[in-house]
């Protein structure tokens, strides 16, 4: 092992110069890939089909920007916006939209927060996407059924990435 | 050159038929027609005149896009936006705005939904337009009186299309 | 004359009390009525049918607020907004949108004006509605064809109100 | 009275089948399906990979509402909005965004149109989606490369639906 390091380092130094002169790296290493986002969408679609509820499914990356989206046939038109908003809201506050919503009820500490950020979604259906290393790499928002159904579909999507049942 | 004009014209006339038949169809068959939308508006106007309340009446198509609108004399200026928003909201969630509003009360599952979609109208007065084949072809939104008055006018409009008293 | 005044005044006092106690007048006397706005829309529709171009037609009142609207079958979805905007723009500057557009070309005095008012429409198809007394009571905006076609339909609508061919 | 409940329940159970079949149809027959939209996205992705340009790809339905979206790794964040806007713009005016852009140059008839509809995209990369029956069922917008590259990817997507090379 000890001999490989310097060689690897040299290679890396040689390459880094050319890589830099070539062009900067455009995406943070470890951010969600399109491939991963599509896995999340597919897993969510499968669960939505199982429970027979037409859903809108949106995935955003670690920066909160849209990465993938799918609207099932017969899903609400008004849920396009809500699915995207749930995904964005979850990542904006690093918690599920259900948790945020609980804190935003009348009399609670975050009452009124939904009026910020050009409108947040503060009901269940937005879940964080956490990879196998425990890094938040984005979030998924689902809208189209009851909030419990939305949440179950979002969680099915999230599990596709974390590889667990949490 | 002077002989080419008539020939070009003839070609153009001959071609125009086939070109016309090859032109893509611009509206999905079955979407609400202007004729239908105006029937809805007229029926709503008649009911509004009967109950003597000046109303704003908006009709959107299956895609949620405005198809017809009328503001009665003395109707609120602020209800132009509300009538359009009620119509859009009903189609966005395939239910009356009264039904949506019930689910959006504090403590209910959709509390806060009005902050999505750049602002929804979650009080009565938006009704689906369902044709005689049972297809949702748009919706009608009414604003200008109490929400019960608005709803009765919207329902009068919707009945003009469904041909029923549902 | 001196005997008529008190009598007129008495009548006026008697009437004003009942009028006032009834409720304030909600619309400026002389503003466009829904009946007039629908005449404008119908005349515009007839002309659009004659030239066989599906149009969006919007009428605003003297305050620039939407009074009536109709989208013909197959008319552009993007022209809903443009028809309303043309109508509003014409009334906002009391000139046709063609005239305003000429003054907004690169190098002209109003270059860039289209970015104000949340977006103006600065191409032909918006015309003032002037009643038979010479009062501007609103405007009509038309969109769906070439700007010349739009303008001809808007002018057909405007003539229905002015009763002239100007 | 106590006997009516079970009977009502039975009726309700019996009816629920017919009620279900009587539930209104939520999507206009013939509108783009998620399956079709995903075919368009996949075909566009394949072409983008071939020319090695990371792209944002958006598909809207006949009503101009988002149906599917994918952002390739390293594609511009600013192109999320542009891809969606190109798709919407193409459907709003039933033409490619290149064709619309040509008519919107300074001195041309539609100069300034980009300020309408809350901002249109008037450069190449938005193409209509026309099915095999010749019906416009939506559109695709692509952004991430030069406008020529964007357009070639959008056209590759559109061909997946029309089954032709037009």
XYZ file of C-alpha atoms in Angstrom:
664
model
C 0.000 0.000 0.000
C 2.736 2.423 0.919
C 4.059 2.505 -2.621
C 0.809 3.188 -4.238
C 0.093 6.408 -2.398
C 2.870 8.574 -3.866
C 2.102 7.269 -7.286
C -1.583 7.945 -6.833
C -0.750 11.379 -5.460
C 1.452 12.158 -8.422
C -1.218 11.027 -10.790
C -3.709 13.078 -8.905
C -1.479 16.172 -9.025
C -0.870 15.701 -12.701
C -4.536 15.171 -13.341
C -5.759 17.957 -11.090
C -3.837 20.509 -13.108
C -5.327 19.316 -16.337
C -8.738 18.910 -14.764
C -8.594 22.476 -13.469
C -7.362 23.889 -16.736
C -10.055 21.811 -18.418
C -12.966 23.182 -16.413
C -14.320 23.413 -12.886
C -16.398 20.605 -11.411
C -20.001 21.708 -11.740
C -21.791 19.548 -9.199
C -20.952 18.931 -5.539
C -19.514 15.406 -5.171
C -22.187 13.278 -3.551
C -25.215 15.353 -4.619
C -28.113 13.294 -5.879
C -27.679 12.028 -9.442
C -30.427 11.852 -12.051
C -30.083 8.097 -11.839
C -30.774 8.172 -8.084
C -33.621 10.663 -8.477
C -35.255 8.441 -11.056
C -34.915 5.466 -8.687
C -36.763 7.505 -6.058
C -39.485 8.432 -8.552
C -39.865 4.824 -9.718
C -40.151 3.492 -6.169
C -42.729 6.158 -5.353
C -44.687 5.378 -8.538
C -44.723 1.678 -7.668
C -46.145 2.390 -4.223
C -48.724 4.813 -5.639
C -49.843 2.160 -8.120
C -50.106 -0.374 -5.308
C -52.414 1.857 -3.292
C -54.167 2.974 -6.519
C -53.853 6.726 -5.962
C -52.674 8.943 -8.841
C -49.825 11.092 -7.558
C -47.489 13.952 -8.449
C -43.903 13.137 -7.441
C -41.078 15.685 -7.312
C -37.420 15.240 -6.354
C -35.096 18.149 -5.549
C -31.335 18.010 -4.967
C -29.313 19.159 -1.957
C -29.634 22.766 -3.189
C -33.442 22.471 -3.270
C -33.584 22.618 -7.087
C -35.853 20.341 -9.151
C -34.124 17.188 -10.375
C -36.971 14.896 -11.509
C -40.754 15.013 -11.711
C -43.627 12.770 -12.784
C -47.403 13.323 -12.790
C -49.425 10.127 -12.976
C -52.495 10.024 -15.199
C -55.561 11.505 -13.429
C -53.439 13.096 -10.689
C -54.569 16.571 -9.541
C -53.268 19.491 -11.597
C -53.055 21.501 -8.371
C -50.655 18.937 -6.949
C -47.880 19.709 -9.427
C -47.116 22.817 -7.431
C -47.711 21.131 -4.080
C -45.417 18.173 -4.807
C -42.582 20.518 -5.785
C -43.310 22.729 -2.804
C -43.318 19.799 -0.362
C -39.966 18.627 -1.685
C -38.477 22.128 -1.434
C -39.996 22.742 2.005
C -38.572 19.509 3.454
C -35.049 20.365 2.321
C -35.398 24.052 3.293
C -35.910 23.039 6.934
C -34.287 19.582 6.919
C -37.363 17.893 8.287
C -40.477 16.241 6.922
C -43.291 18.601 5.989
C -45.441 16.812 8.587
C -43.014 17.840 11.322
C -42.931 21.409 10.045
C -46.716 21.501 9.792
C -47.109 20.455 13.404
C -45.026 23.438 14.444
C -47.063 25.778 12.249
C -50.538 25.239 13.710
C -52.323 28.206 15.286
C -50.682 28.956 18.632
C -47.506 27.038 17.759
C -44.070 28.591 17.367
C -43.953 28.622 13.567
C -47.555 29.695 13.000
C -47.640 31.558 9.669
C -44.399 30.155 8.239
C -46.255 28.954 5.132
C -46.441 32.563 3.909
C -42.635 32.785 3.607
C -40.451 31.559 0.745
C -43.195 32.418 -1.743
C -45.367 29.808 -0.074
C -44.387 26.627 1.746
C -46.285 23.338 1.965
C -46.876 22.490 5.607
C -48.747 19.188 5.423
C -47.395 15.658 5.199
C -45.863 14.274 2.004
C -42.408 15.847 1.896
C -39.518 13.639 3.047
C -35.758 14.030 3.147
C -33.590 11.920 0.879
C -30.682 10.572 2.908
C -28.070 8.410 1.214
C -26.361 5.344 2.679
C -23.610 7.535 4.173
C -26.207 9.509 6.123
C -25.937 12.644 3.981
C -29.058 14.626 3.039
C -28.817 14.727 -0.754
C -32.249 16.170 -1.478
C -35.887 15.494 -0.781
C -39.041 14.111 -2.346
C -42.500 15.676 -2.358
C -45.693 13.782 -3.148
C -49.239 15.086 -3.615
C -52.438 13.566 -4.925
C -54.129 11.590 -2.170
C -54.799 12.067 1.493
C -51.788 13.431 3.306
C -51.207 10.005 4.854
C -51.187 8.413 1.413
C -48.891 11.146 0.123
C -46.521 10.549 3.018
C -46.454 6.764 2.521
C -45.544 7.261 -1.150
C -42.859 9.832 -0.301
C -41.370 7.458 2.266
C -41.360 4.621 -0.274
C -39.391 6.907 -2.566
C -36.977 7.899 0.188
C -36.312 4.267 1.129
C -35.119 3.545 -2.406
C -32.152 5.797 -1.699
C -31.396 5.015 1.912
C -31.760 1.284 1.380
C -33.510 1.014 4.713
C -37.014 1.042 6.064
C -36.577 4.064 8.300
C -42.893 35.173 -64.881
C -46.360 36.495 -65.407
C -47.635 32.997 -66.175
C -46.280 31.469 -62.991
C -48.560 33.428 -60.654
C -51.848 31.767 -61.688
C -50.169 28.353 -61.611
C -48.727 29.048 -58.165
C -52.146 30.201 -57.056
C -53.765 27.023 -58.367
C -51.155 24.872 -56.629
C -51.717 26.841 -53.487
C -55.480 26.294 -53.700
C -55.061 22.580 -54.360
C -52.517 22.221 -51.585
C -54.466 24.229 -49.052
C -57.000 21.421 -48.759
C -54.387 18.778 -47.980
C -52.337 21.170 -45.880
C -55.448 21.928 -43.886
C -56.242 18.274 -43.324
C -52.616 17.682 -42.262
C -52.568 20.604 -39.820
C -52.408 19.272 -36.256
C -55.540 19.232 -34.129
C -55.160 22.073 -31.638
C -57.759 21.218 -29.007
C -58.251 17.842 -27.363
C -61.591 16.443 -28.567
C -64.163 16.754 -25.786
C -62.754 19.832 -24.074
C -65.333 22.518 -23.249
C -66.340 24.663 -26.246
C -66.927 28.411 -26.146
C -70.564 27.687 -26.889
C -70.806 25.472 -23.792
C -68.883 27.939 -21.643
C -71.249 30.729 -22.671
C -74.239 28.536 -21.786
C -72.756 28.109 -18.322
C -72.202 31.868 -17.972
C -75.748 32.660 -19.153
C -77.330 30.179 -16.742
C -75.252 31.590 -13.905
C -76.207 35.174 -14.867
C -79.897 34.255 -14.900
C -79.676 32.808 -11.407
C -77.707 35.812 -10.145
C -80.361 38.141 -11.543
C -83.070 36.092 -9.866
C -81.451 36.434 -6.448
C -80.482 40.049 -7.271
C -76.773 39.758 -6.457
C -74.170 41.200 -8.883
C -71.609 38.487 -9.586
C -68.313 37.760 -11.329
C -68.477 34.491 -13.274
C -65.450 32.669 -14.689
C -65.244 29.438 -16.676
C -62.007 27.490 -17.230
C -61.413 24.487 -19.498
C -60.139 21.009 -18.620
C -56.576 22.330 -18.483
C -57.555 25.080 -16.052
C -57.224 27.867 -18.631
C -59.779 30.731 -18.833
C -62.492 30.206 -21.439
C -65.207 32.799 -20.625
C -65.819 35.538 -18.106
C -68.500 38.101 -17.234
C -68.684 40.741 -14.517
C -72.177 42.012 -13.808
C -72.717 45.729 -13.241
C -71.931 46.733 -9.625
C -70.136 43.419 -8.923
C -67.011 43.705 -6.744
C -63.757 44.477 -8.576
C -61.964 42.246 -6.076
C -64.096 39.331 -7.156
C -62.657 39.194 -10.665
C -59.597 37.465 -9.245
C -61.602 35.381 -6.791
C -64.000 34.056 -9.444
C -61.091 32.991 -11.661
C -59.254 31.485 -8.707
C -62.306 29.522 -7.545
C -62.743 28.086 -11.032
C -59.079 27.112 -11.251
C -59.024 25.710 -7.716
C -62.027 23.436 -8.360
C -60.405 21.941 -11.461
C -56.981 21.707 -9.827
C -58.375 19.343 -7.182
C -61.433 17.923 -8.974
C -63.811 18.973 -6.224
C -65.883 21.984 -5.236
C -64.005 24.739 -3.440
C -66.359 24.159 -0.484
C -65.145 20.566 -0.172
C -61.522 21.676 -0.419
C -62.102 24.409 2.125
C -63.512 21.954 4.633
C -60.291 19.942 4.447
C -58.157 23.067 4.870
C -59.468 24.280 8.226
C -57.023 24.600 11.143
C -56.264 21.119 12.433
C -57.494 19.455 9.222
C -55.214 17.567 6.861
C -54.915 20.268 4.194
C -54.505 23.232 6.529
C -52.343 25.780 4.694
C -53.086 24.547 1.156
C -54.282 28.033 0.129
C -50.639 29.207 0.159
C -49.789 26.850 -2.732
C -50.370 27.379 -6.460
C -49.808 31.129 -6.041
C -52.933 31.294 -3.942
C -56.010 29.109 -3.985
C -59.609 30.047 -3.165
C -60.831 27.689 -0.453
C -64.381 28.892 0.162
C -67.588 27.928 -1.616
C -68.397 29.113 -5.162
C -66.214 26.928 -7.385
C -67.899 23.928 -9.036
C -66.798 21.300 -11.546
C -68.285 21.292 -15.025
C -69.149 17.714 -15.947
C -70.636 17.006 -19.353
C -73.392 14.506 -20.138
C -70.807 11.771 -20.743
C -69.477 12.199 -17.213
C -66.227 13.887 -18.245
C -64.856 16.841 -16.275
C -64.457 19.460 -18.993
C -63.675 22.448 -16.784
C -65.102 24.378 -13.884
C -66.954 27.564 -12.985
C -66.082 30.068 -10.269
C -68.477 32.698 -8.926
C -67.818 35.580 -6.540
C -69.828 38.614 -5.497
C -72.282 37.607 -2.774
C -72.184 35.448 0.307
C -70.421 32.140 -0.299
C -73.793 30.389 -0.253
C -75.084 32.751 -2.932
C -71.896 32.302 -4.928
C -72.246 28.543 -4.700
C -75.892 28.557 -5.787
C -74.977 30.608 -8.858
C -72.024 28.350 -9.685
C -74.236 25.288 -9.378
C -76.842 26.878 -11.653
C -74.071 27.350 -14.202
C -72.819 23.777 -13.816
C -76.326 22.341 -14.299
C -76.555 24.015 -17.702
C -73.814 21.670 -18.880
C -74.669 18.454 -17.090
C -78.361 18.750 -17.909
C -79.161 17.477 -14.429
C -79.989 18.899 -11.044
C -77.107 17.248 -9.207
C -85.525 79.831 -12.500
C -85.579 80.911 -8.880
C -88.771 78.971 -8.217
C -87.588 75.796 -9.728
C -84.470 75.508 -7.586
C -86.177 74.981 -4.209
C -88.526 72.466 -5.719
C -85.686 70.651 -7.423
C -83.686 70.871 -4.219
C -86.567 69.499 -2.179
C -86.984 66.636 -4.596
C -83.284 66.045 -4.520
C -83.206 66.092 -0.724
C -86.088 63.692 -0.521
C -84.488 61.407 -3.060
C -80.950 61.704 -1.762
C -82.031 60.633 1.682
C -83.605 57.498 0.380
C -80.821 56.898 -2.082
C -78.188 57.475 0.582
C -79.925 55.455 3.203
C -80.309 52.746 0.597
C -76.645 52.521 -0.311
C -73.934 54.326 -2.241
C -73.801 54.081 -6.010
C -71.172 51.465 -6.770
C -70.338 52.137 -10.400
C -69.414 55.432 -12.091
C -72.380 56.584 -14.183
C -71.483 56.002 -17.807
C -68.923 53.234 -17.243
C -69.259 50.316 -19.645
C -72.089 47.921 -18.764
C -71.927 44.144 -19.074
C -74.504 44.480 -21.817
C -72.231 46.819 -23.781
C -69.160 44.691 -23.118
C -70.974 41.631 -24.438
C -71.972 43.600 -27.575
C -68.293 44.361 -28.115
C -67.351 40.691 -27.628
C -70.105 39.519 -29.992
C -69.088 41.974 -32.725
C -65.460 40.916 -32.340
C -66.439 37.217 -32.466
C -68.441 37.802 -35.658
C -65.481 39.445 -37.350
C -63.106 36.709 -36.150
C -65.452 34.076 -37.582
C -65.600 35.961 -40.870
C -61.819 35.976 -41.234
C -61.679 32.422 -39.814
C -59.099 33.080 -37.084
C -59.708 31.748 -33.553
C -59.267 34.628 -31.125
C -59.128 35.536 -27.452
C -61.196 38.660 -26.754
C -61.038 40.673 -23.524
C -62.943 43.803 -22.507
C -61.929 46.006 -19.567
C -63.857 48.931 -18.093
C -62.767 52.555 -17.590
C -60.823 51.458 -14.520
C -58.882 48.872 -16.530
C -60.569 45.930 -14.789
C -61.810 42.843 -16.667
C -65.485 43.008 -17.624
C -65.949 40.252 -20.231
C -63.837 37.592 -21.899
C -64.216 34.850 -24.495
C -61.724 32.355 -25.923
C -62.796 30.814 -29.220
C -62.191 27.112 -29.798
C -58.605 26.428 -30.991
C -57.414 29.923 -29.984
C -53.919 30.068 -28.450
C -53.713 29.440 -24.704
C -50.916 32.021 -24.552
C -53.285 34.643 -25.933
C -55.555 34.642 -22.884
C -52.959 36.687 -21.077
C -52.093 38.770 -24.142
C -55.710 39.711 -24.910
C -56.237 40.894 -21.329
C -52.893 42.675 -21.363
C -53.628 44.438 -24.656
C -56.952 45.676 -23.315
C -55.356 46.905 -20.087
C -52.401 48.473 -21.905
C -54.647 50.455 -24.271
C -56.621 51.936 -21.399
C -53.523 52.507 -19.256
C -52.119 54.865 -21.883
C -55.322 55.876 -23.691
C -54.021 54.834 -27.065
C -54.030 51.724 -29.211
C -51.327 49.186 -28.406
C -50.025 49.695 -31.954
C -49.382 53.369 -31.230
C -47.684 52.508 -27.940
C -45.618 49.799 -29.622
C -44.311 52.227 -32.206
C -43.006 54.438 -29.412
C -41.373 51.466 -27.655
C -39.040 50.238 -30.404
C -35.288 50.264 -29.752
C -34.064 53.875 -29.903
C -37.568 55.320 -29.405
C -38.683 57.319 -26.388
C -40.600 54.555 -24.603
C -38.116 51.756 -25.298
C -38.480 49.218 -22.453
C -41.949 50.312 -21.276
C -43.215 46.731 -21.698
C -41.316 45.732 -18.541
C -43.464 48.040 -16.388
C -46.913 47.326 -14.940
C -46.014 43.662 -14.537
C -45.704 43.440 -18.302
C -47.485 45.420 -21.027
C -48.466 44.262 -24.500
C -46.912 46.590 -27.065
C -48.131 45.159 -30.343
C -51.341 45.848 -32.256
C -54.708 44.452 -31.115
C -55.669 46.681 -28.192
C -58.196 49.428 -28.965
C -60.014 52.008 -26.873
C -63.770 51.720 -26.374
C -65.297 55.157 -26.884
C -69.045 55.606 -26.460
C -71.319 57.786 -28.576
C -70.695 60.771 -26.275
C -66.960 60.540 -26.936
C -66.084 59.140 -23.503
C -63.469 56.396 -23.104
C -65.405 53.717 -21.211
C -62.853 50.909 -21.483
C -60.904 49.001 -24.078
C -60.805 45.720 -25.948
C -57.810 43.438 -26.462
C -57.645 40.707 -29.087
C -55.007 38.021 -29.622
C -54.858 34.880 -31.744
C -53.886 35.817 -35.297
C -51.369 38.106 -36.915
C -51.279 41.490 -35.219
C -53.110 42.981 -38.200
C -55.868 40.401 -37.835
C -55.990 40.994 -34.080
C -56.307 44.712 -34.672
C -59.097 44.328 -37.235
C -61.087 42.198 -34.772
C -60.477 44.650 -31.927
C -61.637 47.528 -34.146
C -64.768 45.584 -35.116
C -65.494 45.227 -31.417
C -64.855 48.898 -30.730
C -67.165 50.002 -33.550
C -70.057 48.133 -31.919
C -69.884 50.654 -29.104
C -69.052 53.849 -30.940
C -71.628 53.177 -33.640
C -69.206 54.491 -36.243
C -66.573 53.109 -38.546
C -63.701 55.084 -37.067
C -86.402 3.223 11.517
C -83.903 0.732 12.875
C -84.400 -1.466 9.850
C -83.585 1.218 7.358
C -79.930 1.501 8.348
C -78.809 -1.962 7.183
C -80.878 -1.551 4.056
C -79.302 1.817 3.415
C -75.889 0.245 3.966
C -76.654 -2.538 1.525
C -77.894 -0.055 -1.021
C -74.760 1.927 -0.462
C -72.573 -1.140 -1.008
C -74.475 -2.108 -4.122
C -74.426 1.444 -5.375
C -70.750 1.978 -4.653
C -69.867 -0.163 -7.656
C -72.070 1.895 -9.932
C -71.079 5.077 -8.157
C -67.485 4.214 -8.906
C -68.250 3.615 -12.544
C -70.207 6.874 -12.452
C -67.281 8.850 -11.014
C -66.432 11.620 -13.455
C -63.623 11.099 -15.944
C -60.721 13.250 -14.732
C -58.535 13.456 -17.808
C -59.690 14.319 -21.310
C -59.320 11.188 -23.440
C -56.311 11.574 -25.736
C -54.212 13.829 -23.498
C -50.576 12.764 -23.104
C -50.039 9.896 -20.657
C -47.171 9.641 -18.174
C -45.946 6.671 -20.167
C -45.777 8.778 -23.333
C -44.171 11.689 -21.517
C -41.477 9.399 -20.118
C -40.809 8.042 -23.627
C -40.251 11.612 -24.769
C -37.882 12.289 -21.855
C -35.938 9.074 -22.465
C -35.516 9.795 -26.173
C -34.361 13.319 -25.375
C -31.912 12.023 -22.728
C -30.451 9.538 -25.214
C -29.828 12.269 -27.752
C -28.334 14.559 -25.109
C -25.957 11.788 -24.039
C -24.968 11.226 -27.655
C -23.992 14.864 -28.137
C -22.544 14.936 -24.588
C -24.428 18.013 -23.357
C -26.124 17.935 -19.928
C -29.729 19.069 -20.373
C -32.935 19.936 -18.527
C -35.961 18.329 -20.178
C -39.575 19.257 -19.415
C -42.816 17.852 -20.840
C -46.215 19.560 -20.472
C -49.651 18.204 -21.407
C -52.250 19.661 -23.781
C -53.328 22.149 -21.113
C -49.748 23.360 -20.630
C -49.348 21.690 -17.216
C -46.096 19.886 -16.232
C -46.186 16.129 -16.783
C -42.539 14.984 -16.540
C -39.128 16.504 -15.918
C -35.496 15.407 -15.702
C -32.300 17.345 -15.034
C -29.131 15.587 -16.107
C -26.087 15.722 -13.855
C -24.094 18.959 -14.356
C -26.962 20.630 -16.270
C -27.486 24.323 -15.504
C -29.708 25.135 -12.511
C -30.980 28.162 -14.432
C -32.239 25.899 -17.160
C -34.857 24.216 -14.981
C -37.036 27.267 -15.416
C -36.098 27.752 -19.060
C -36.911 24.164 -20.033
C -40.351 24.409 -18.413
C -40.943 27.813 -19.958
C -39.948 26.629 -23.435
C -42.367 23.709 -23.166
C -45.194 25.959 -21.999
C -44.434 28.619 -24.607
C -44.543 26.120 -27.493
C -47.969 24.845 -26.431
C -49.268 28.323 -25.665
C -48.759 29.354 -29.284
C -48.839 25.966 -31.021
C -45.464 26.473 -32.644
C -41.797 25.870 -31.859
C -40.150 28.508 -29.681
C -37.768 29.156 -32.599
C -40.689 30.128 -34.835
C -42.123 32.367 -32.122
C -38.721 33.928 -31.500
C -38.344 34.835 -35.148
C -41.607 36.793 -34.987
C -40.523 38.571 -31.809
C -37.325 40.240 -33.047
C -37.088 44.051 -32.910
C -39.174 45.479 -35.733
C -41.158 42.231 -36.133
C -44.857 41.920 -35.386
C -44.561 40.159 -32.009
C -41.674 42.244 -30.634
C -42.096 42.332 -26.860
C -44.221 39.168 -26.555
C -41.723 37.667 -24.067
C -43.002 40.106 -21.426
C -46.463 38.479 -21.479
C -47.602 35.302 -19.684
C -45.225 36.039 -16.798
C -42.316 35.583 -19.155
C -42.056 33.462 -22.275
C -38.991 31.687 -23.697
C -38.541 32.889 -27.279
C -35.438 31.008 -28.380
C -35.125 27.542 -29.864
C -35.622 24.370 -27.791
C -39.398 24.130 -27.363
C -41.228 21.730 -29.690
C -44.819 20.539 -29.989
C -45.691 16.949 -29.157
C -48.036 15.644 -31.859
C -49.327 12.106 -31.597
C -49.819 9.668 -34.461
C -53.400 10.893 -34.971
C -52.130 14.424 -35.601
C -53.359 15.823 -32.269
C -51.204 18.236 -30.263
C -51.022 16.498 -26.879
C -48.393 18.702 -25.243
C -44.887 19.970 -25.811
C -41.283 19.456 -24.729
C -38.794 22.111 -23.648
C -35.031 21.561 -23.459
C -32.328 23.816 -22.062
C -28.664 23.315 -21.255
C -26.616 23.698 -24.420
C -26.591 26.048 -27.366
C -30.073 26.719 -28.709
C -29.305 24.497 -31.684
C -28.315 21.669 -29.368
C -31.401 22.273 -27.223
C -33.589 22.151 -30.314
C -32.042 18.924 -31.603
C -32.698 17.259 -28.241
C -36.279 18.581 -28.112
C -36.905 17.285 -31.626
C -35.488 13.876 -30.686
C -37.999 13.825 -27.830
C -40.877 14.890 -30.061
C -40.082 12.190 -32.640
C -40.510 9.509 -29.975
C -44.196 10.396 -29.863
C -44.978 11.142 -33.476
C -43.074 8.111 -34.735
C -41.793 10.153 -37.650
C -38.742 12.211 -38.529
C -40.603 15.455 -39.136
